[in-house]
Structure formats: structure tokens, C-alpha cells
CSV table of C-alpha atoms in Angstrom, one decimal:
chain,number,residue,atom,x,y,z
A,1,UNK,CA,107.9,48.4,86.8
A,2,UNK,CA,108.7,45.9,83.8
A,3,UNK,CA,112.1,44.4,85.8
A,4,UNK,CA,113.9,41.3,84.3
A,5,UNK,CA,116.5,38.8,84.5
A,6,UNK,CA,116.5,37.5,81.1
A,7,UNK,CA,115.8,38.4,77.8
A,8,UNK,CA,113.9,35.6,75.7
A,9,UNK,CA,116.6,34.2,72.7
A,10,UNK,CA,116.8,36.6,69.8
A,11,UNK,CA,115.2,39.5,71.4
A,12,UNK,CA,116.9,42.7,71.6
A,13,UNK,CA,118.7,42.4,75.4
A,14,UNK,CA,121.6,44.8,75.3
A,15,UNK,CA,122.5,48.8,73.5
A,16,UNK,CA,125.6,50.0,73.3
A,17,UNK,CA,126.8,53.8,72.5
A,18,UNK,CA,130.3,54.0,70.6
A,19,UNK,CA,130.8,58.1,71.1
A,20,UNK,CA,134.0,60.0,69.7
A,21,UNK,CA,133.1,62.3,73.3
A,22,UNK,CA,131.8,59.4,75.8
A,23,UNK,CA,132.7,62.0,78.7
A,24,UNK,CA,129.5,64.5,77.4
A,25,UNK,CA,127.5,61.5,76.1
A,26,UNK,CA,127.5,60.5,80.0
A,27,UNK,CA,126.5,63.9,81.0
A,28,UNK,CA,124.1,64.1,78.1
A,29,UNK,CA,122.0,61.0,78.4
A,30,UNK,CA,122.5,61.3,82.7
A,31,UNK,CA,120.5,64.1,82.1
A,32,UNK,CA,117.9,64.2,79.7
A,33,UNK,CA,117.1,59.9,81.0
A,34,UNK,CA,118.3,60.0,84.5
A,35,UNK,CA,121.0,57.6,84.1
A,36,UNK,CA,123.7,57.3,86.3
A,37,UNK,CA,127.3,55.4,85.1
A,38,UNK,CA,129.7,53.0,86.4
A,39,UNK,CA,133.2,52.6,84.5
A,40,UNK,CA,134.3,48.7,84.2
A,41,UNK,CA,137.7,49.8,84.5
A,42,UNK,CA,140.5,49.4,82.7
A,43,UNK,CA,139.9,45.4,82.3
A,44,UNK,CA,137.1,46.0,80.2
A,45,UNK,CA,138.7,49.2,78.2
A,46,UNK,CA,136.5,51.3,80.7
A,47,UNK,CA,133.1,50.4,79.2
A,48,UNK,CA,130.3,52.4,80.9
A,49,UNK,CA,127.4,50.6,82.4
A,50,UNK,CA,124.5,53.3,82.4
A,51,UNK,CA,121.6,52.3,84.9
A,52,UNK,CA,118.4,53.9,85.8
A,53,UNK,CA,116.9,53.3,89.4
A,54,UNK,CA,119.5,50.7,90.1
A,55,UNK,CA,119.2,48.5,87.0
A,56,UNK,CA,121.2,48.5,83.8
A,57,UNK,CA,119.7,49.9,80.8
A,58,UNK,CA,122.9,50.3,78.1
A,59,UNK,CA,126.2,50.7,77.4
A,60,UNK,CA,128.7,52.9,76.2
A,61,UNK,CA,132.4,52.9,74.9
A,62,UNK,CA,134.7,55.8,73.5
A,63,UNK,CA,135.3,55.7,69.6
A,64,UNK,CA,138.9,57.2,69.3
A,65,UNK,CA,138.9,57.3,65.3
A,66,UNK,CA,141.1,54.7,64.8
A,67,UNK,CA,138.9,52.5,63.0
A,68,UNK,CA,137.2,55.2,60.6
A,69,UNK,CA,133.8,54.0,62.1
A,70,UNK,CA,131.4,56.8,63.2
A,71,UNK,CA,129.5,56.8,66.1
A,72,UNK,CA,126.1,54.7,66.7
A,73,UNK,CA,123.4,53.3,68.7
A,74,UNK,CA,124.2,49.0,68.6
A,75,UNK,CA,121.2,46.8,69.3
A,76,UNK,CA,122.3,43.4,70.9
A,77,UNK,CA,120.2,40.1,70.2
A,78,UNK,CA,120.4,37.0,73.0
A,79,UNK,CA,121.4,33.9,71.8
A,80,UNK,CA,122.5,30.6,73.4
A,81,UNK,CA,125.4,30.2,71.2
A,82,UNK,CA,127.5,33.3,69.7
A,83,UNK,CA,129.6,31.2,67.8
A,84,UNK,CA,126.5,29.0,66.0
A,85,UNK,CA,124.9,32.1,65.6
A,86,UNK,CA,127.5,33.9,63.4
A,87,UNK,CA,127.8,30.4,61.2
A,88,UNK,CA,124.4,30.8,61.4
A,89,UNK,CA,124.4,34.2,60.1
A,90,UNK,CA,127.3,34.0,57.3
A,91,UNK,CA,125.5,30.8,56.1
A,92,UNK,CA,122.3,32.8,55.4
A,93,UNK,CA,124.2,35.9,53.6
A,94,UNK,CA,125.2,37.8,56.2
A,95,UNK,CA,128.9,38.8,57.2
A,96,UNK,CA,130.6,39.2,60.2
A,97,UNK,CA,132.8,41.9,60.6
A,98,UNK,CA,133.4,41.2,64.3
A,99,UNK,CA,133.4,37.3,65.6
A,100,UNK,CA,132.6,36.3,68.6
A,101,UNK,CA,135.0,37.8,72.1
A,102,UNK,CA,134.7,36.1,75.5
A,103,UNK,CA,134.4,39.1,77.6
A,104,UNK,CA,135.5,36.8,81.1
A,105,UNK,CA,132.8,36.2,83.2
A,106,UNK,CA,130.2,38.5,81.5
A,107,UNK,CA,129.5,36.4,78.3
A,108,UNK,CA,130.2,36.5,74.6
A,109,UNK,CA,130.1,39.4,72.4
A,110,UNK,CA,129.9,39.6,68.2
A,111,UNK,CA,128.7,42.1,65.5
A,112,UNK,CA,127.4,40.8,62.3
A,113,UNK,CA,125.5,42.4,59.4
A,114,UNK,CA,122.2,40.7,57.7
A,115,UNK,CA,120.7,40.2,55.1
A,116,UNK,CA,120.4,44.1,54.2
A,117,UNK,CA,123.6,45.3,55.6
A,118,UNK,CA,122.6,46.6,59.1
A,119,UNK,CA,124.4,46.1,62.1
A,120,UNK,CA,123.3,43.8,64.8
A,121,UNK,CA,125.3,42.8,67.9
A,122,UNK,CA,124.9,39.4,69.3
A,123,UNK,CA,125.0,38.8,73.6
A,124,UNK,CA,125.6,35.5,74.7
A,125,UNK,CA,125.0,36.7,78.4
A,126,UNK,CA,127.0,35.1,81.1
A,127,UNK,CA,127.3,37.0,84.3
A,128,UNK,CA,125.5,40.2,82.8
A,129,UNK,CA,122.1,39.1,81.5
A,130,UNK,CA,121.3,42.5,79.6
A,131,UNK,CA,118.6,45.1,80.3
A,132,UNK,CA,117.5,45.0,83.8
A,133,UNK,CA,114.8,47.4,83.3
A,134,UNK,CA,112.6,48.2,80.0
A,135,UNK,CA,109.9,50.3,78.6
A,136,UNK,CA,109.7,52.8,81.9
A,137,UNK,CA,110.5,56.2,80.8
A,138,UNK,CA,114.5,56.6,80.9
A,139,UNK,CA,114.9,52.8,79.5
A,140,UNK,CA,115.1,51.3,76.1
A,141,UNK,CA,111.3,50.6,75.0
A,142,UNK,CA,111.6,49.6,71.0
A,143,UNK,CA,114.2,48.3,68.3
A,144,UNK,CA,113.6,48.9,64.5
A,145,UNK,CA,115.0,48.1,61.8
A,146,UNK,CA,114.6,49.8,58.7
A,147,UNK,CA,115.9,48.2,55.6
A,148,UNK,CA,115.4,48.5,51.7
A,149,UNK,CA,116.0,44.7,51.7
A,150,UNK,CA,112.6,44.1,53.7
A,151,UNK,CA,111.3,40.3,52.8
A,152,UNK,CA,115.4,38.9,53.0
A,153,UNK,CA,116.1,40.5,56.4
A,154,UNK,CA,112.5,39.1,57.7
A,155,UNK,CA,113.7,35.4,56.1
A,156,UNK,CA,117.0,36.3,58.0
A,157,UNK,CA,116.2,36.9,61.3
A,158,UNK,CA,113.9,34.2,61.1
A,159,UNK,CA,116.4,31.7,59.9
A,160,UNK,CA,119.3,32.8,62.3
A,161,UNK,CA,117.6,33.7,66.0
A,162,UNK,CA,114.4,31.8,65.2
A,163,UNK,CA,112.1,35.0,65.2
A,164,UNK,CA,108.4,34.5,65.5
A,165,UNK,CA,107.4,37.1,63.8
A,166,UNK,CA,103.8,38.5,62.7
A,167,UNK,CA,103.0,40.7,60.0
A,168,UNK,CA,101.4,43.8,61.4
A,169,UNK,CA,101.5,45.3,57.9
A,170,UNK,CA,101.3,44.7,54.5
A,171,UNK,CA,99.9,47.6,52.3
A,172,UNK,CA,102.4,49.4,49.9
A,173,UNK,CA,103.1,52.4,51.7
A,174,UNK,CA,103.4,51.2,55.4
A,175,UNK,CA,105.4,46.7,55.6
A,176,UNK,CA,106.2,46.2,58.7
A,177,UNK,CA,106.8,42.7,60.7
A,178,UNK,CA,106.8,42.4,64.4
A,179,UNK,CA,108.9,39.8,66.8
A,180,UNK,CA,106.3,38.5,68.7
A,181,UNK,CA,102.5,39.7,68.2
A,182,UNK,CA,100.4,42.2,69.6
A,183,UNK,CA,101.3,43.4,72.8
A,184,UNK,CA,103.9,40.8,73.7
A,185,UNK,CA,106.0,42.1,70.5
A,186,UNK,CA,109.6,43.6,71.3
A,187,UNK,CA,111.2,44.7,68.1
A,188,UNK,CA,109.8,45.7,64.4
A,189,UNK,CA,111.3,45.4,60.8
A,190,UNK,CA,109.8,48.1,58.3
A,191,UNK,CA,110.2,48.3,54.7
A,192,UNK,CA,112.3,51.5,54.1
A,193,UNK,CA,112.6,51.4,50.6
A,194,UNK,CA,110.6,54.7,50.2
A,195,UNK,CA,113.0,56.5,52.5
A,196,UNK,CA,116.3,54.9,52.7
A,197,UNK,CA,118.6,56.4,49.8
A,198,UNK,CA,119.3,53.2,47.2
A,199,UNK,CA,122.7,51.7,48.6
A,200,UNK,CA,122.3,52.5,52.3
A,201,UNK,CA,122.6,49.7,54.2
A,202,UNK,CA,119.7,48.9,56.9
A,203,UNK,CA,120.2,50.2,60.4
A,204,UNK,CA,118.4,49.5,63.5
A,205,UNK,CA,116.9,52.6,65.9
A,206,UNK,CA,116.5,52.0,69.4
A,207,UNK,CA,113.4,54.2,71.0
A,208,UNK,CA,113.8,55.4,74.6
A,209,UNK,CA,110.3,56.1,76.6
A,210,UNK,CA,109.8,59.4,78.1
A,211,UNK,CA,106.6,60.8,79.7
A,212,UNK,CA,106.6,63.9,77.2
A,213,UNK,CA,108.4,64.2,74.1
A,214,UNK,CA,107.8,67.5,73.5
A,215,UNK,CA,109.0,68.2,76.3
A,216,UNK,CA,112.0,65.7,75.8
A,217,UNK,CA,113.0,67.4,72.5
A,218,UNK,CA,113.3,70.8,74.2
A,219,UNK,CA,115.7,69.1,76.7
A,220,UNK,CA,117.8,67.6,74.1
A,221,UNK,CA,118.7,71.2,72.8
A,222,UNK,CA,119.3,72.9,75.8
A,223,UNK,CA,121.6,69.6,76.5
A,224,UNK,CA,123.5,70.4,73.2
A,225,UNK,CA,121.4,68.1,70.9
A,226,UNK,CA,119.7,68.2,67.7
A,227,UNK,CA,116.7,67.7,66.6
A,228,UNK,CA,116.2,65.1,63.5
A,229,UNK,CA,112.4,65.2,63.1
A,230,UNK,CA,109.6,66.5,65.6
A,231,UNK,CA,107.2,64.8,67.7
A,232,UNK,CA,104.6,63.5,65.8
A,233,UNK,CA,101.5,61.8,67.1
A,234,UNK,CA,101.1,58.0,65.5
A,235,UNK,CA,98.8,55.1,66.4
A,236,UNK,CA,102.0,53.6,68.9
A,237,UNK,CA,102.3,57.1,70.6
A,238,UNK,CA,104.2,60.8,70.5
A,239,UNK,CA,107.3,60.1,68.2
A,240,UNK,CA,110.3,62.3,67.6
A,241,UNK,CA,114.2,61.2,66.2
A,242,UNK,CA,116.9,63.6,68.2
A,243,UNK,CA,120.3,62.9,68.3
A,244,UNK,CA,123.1,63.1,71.4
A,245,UNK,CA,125.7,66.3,70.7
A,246,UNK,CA,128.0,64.0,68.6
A,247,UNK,CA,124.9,63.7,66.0
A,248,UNK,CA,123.9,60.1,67.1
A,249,UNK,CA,120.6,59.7,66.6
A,250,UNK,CA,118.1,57.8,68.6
A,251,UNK,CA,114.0,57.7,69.0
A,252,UNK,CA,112.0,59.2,71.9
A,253,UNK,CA,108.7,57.6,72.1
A,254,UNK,CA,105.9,58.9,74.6
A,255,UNK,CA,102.8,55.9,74.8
């Protein structure tokens, strides 16, 4: 069972649901991943920690409207410094729409925007080191990014949490760039510019793991979900895009 205590700096270590109806998202995602939920109380605006056999796997925090922003799936980076990392980011075109929060004990918390407009939290972990559990079916096993502004967000993530990256493609129709090679790779960037409307910003897509997406997708509608696009066998396994009954979407992935 991949366990860990630590994710390595600028790898994705945290995801966070902000839900207009966090009370079904609980029993939603409880029961199509098997997570169970603790509430932080009122200290930390009742934030939900969801875990699956004991160890934390995400987030999740109600969106009551009041600041006209809908409801999504945030991917969190690790980094040794949030504060150097959002100069770091606003010096390499990005913006920073929420700096950096001490949240006590637990660490340091900020959302920024790269080089193509998408979203990114940043986790300075103290006390809470992230994901205790990844890529076992219920957990988080992927983060993508797909953005229009392909070679600039590469440069970007590169330039601001040091990214290693490798280029796993490079024909017209399919650019994607990996952090970290091969198997040892945790997240992906992928030219979208065939499918993301001109003006959309980027956005990144968290995939959970399941051990049958078919059968995954079925479960997501009887729990009130949607289906985005069906499973479809690719060269990294069974894919499908669903989304939670407050239409946010996430991946299923079965290897």
C-alpha cells in the first residue's frame, strides 16, 4: 500500500473540495471511495478531513456563495517556503489571488494562478504533511493540468517549484510533460489548445483510482452524479470524467 509521510517539494500533496452542499459531497464521495470524515471544528471553519483506511486523502470546505466562486477540485503543491513561492510565482507572471494564511500548527496555505491562469494551491505542511495514502483505489492517483498556454506553464512550474520534468510527448495532436519520468512521475501538463475554448484559463483534474470504472460510473449516478465523458481504454488505463451531484467534476482512472 503506497503510505507516506511526505510529499517531495512541488509535487501535488494535498486536494481540497470547495462544495455549495459539503453535507451530500460527504455522503457522496463516503460512498462511491469509501471515505470516512472528520470535521476540524469550528477553529478551522469546520474543514473536513476525508480519510480512507485511516489515512488522509483530501479535503473539503462549504462554498456559501459569498464570493461568486463556483465549486472545484484544488490541487495543492509542497513547498518549503509559501511566502518565496508566491514572490516566486508573481515574479514569473503569475498572480496571487490568495497569499499565504498560517493555519496554526498545521502549516501555510496560498492559491496562486500560473502562467495560463489555472489554479494551484500551495502547502507548506507543518503538523499535517498532506496525503497519507496515494494511488490505491479510493485515493488521489494523478494531477493534470490542461492549459492552452502549454510551453509558459511548463517554464513556470519549472521556474517556481523547481519541477523536473520530462517530455513524454511531443507530436501535434498529443504535448504532454511529466514531473518526474517514467514510473516515478506524479503529475502531467498537456497542451489543450485543441480542446480548451480560446480564453479559458487552464485548470488542473485530479484522477481518483478505482478497481473498475465502469463500474465506478454506474455508482456515481445512482449516487446523484453525472456523467462528463465515458470510460475509455488509453495506454495509462480505463478513463472516464464524472462529476459529484453539485457538477464538480473529477477523473476516475482504473490501471
Amino acid at each position: 500500500m503506497p503510505t507516506r509521510d511526505d510529499a517531495p517539494l512541488g509535487a501535488p500533496c494535498w486536494i481540497d473540495l470547495f462544495s455549495s452542499d459539503i453535507e451530500a459531497a460527504i455522503a457522496f464521495y463516503g460512498d462511491l471511495l469509501g471515505w470516512t470524515c472528520e470535521d476540524s471544528g469550528p477553529e478551522f471553519g469546520h474543514y473536513r478531513n476525508f480519510s480512507k483506511d485511516g489515512h488522509r486523502v483530501a479535503g473539503g470546505i462549504a462554498n456559501d456563495g459569498s464570493g461568486g466562486m463556483a465549486d472545484v477540485w484544488t490541487v495543492y503543491l509542497a513547498v518549503a517556503d509559501a511566502q518565496a513561492t508566491v514572490d516566486a510565482a508573481a515574479a514569473a507572471g503569475g498572480a496571487v489571488p490568495m497569499p499565504p494564511m498560517e493555519m496554526g500548527a498545521l502549516g501555510w496555505a496560498a492559491l496562486i494562478t500560473d502562467a495560463g491562469g489555472a489554479a494551484v494551491g500551495i502547502w507548506q505542511p507543518g503538523e499535517h504533511r498532506g496525503f497519507g495514502l496515494v494511488d490505491e483505489p479510493g485515493a488521489p492517483a494523478w494531477f493534470e493540468l490542461h492549459t492552452r498556454a502549454y510551453e509558459p506553464s511548463v517554464a513556470f512550474y519549472e521556474t517556481v517549484f523547481g519541477w523536473d520534468t520530462t517530455v513524454a510527448s511531443d507530436v501535434p495532436e498529443f504535448r504532454y510533460t511529466t514531473l518526474g519520468d517514467g514510473e516515478d512521475s506524479v503529475a502531467g501538463v498537456m497542451d489543450a489548445s485543441a480542446f480548451l475554448p480560446e480564453g479559458v484559463p487552464g485548470q488542473w483534474s485530479v484522477y481518483f483510482r478505482v478497481d473498475d470504472a465502469d463500474a465506478s460510473v454506474a455508482e456515481v449516478a445512482r449516487l446523484g452524479g453525472s456523467l462528463v465523458a465515458p470510460p475509455e481504454d488509453t495506454p495509462y488505463g480505463r478513463l472516464a470524467t464524472v462529476a459529484d451531484p453539485t457538477g464538480t467534476a473529477f477523473k476516475l482512472i482504473q490501471p
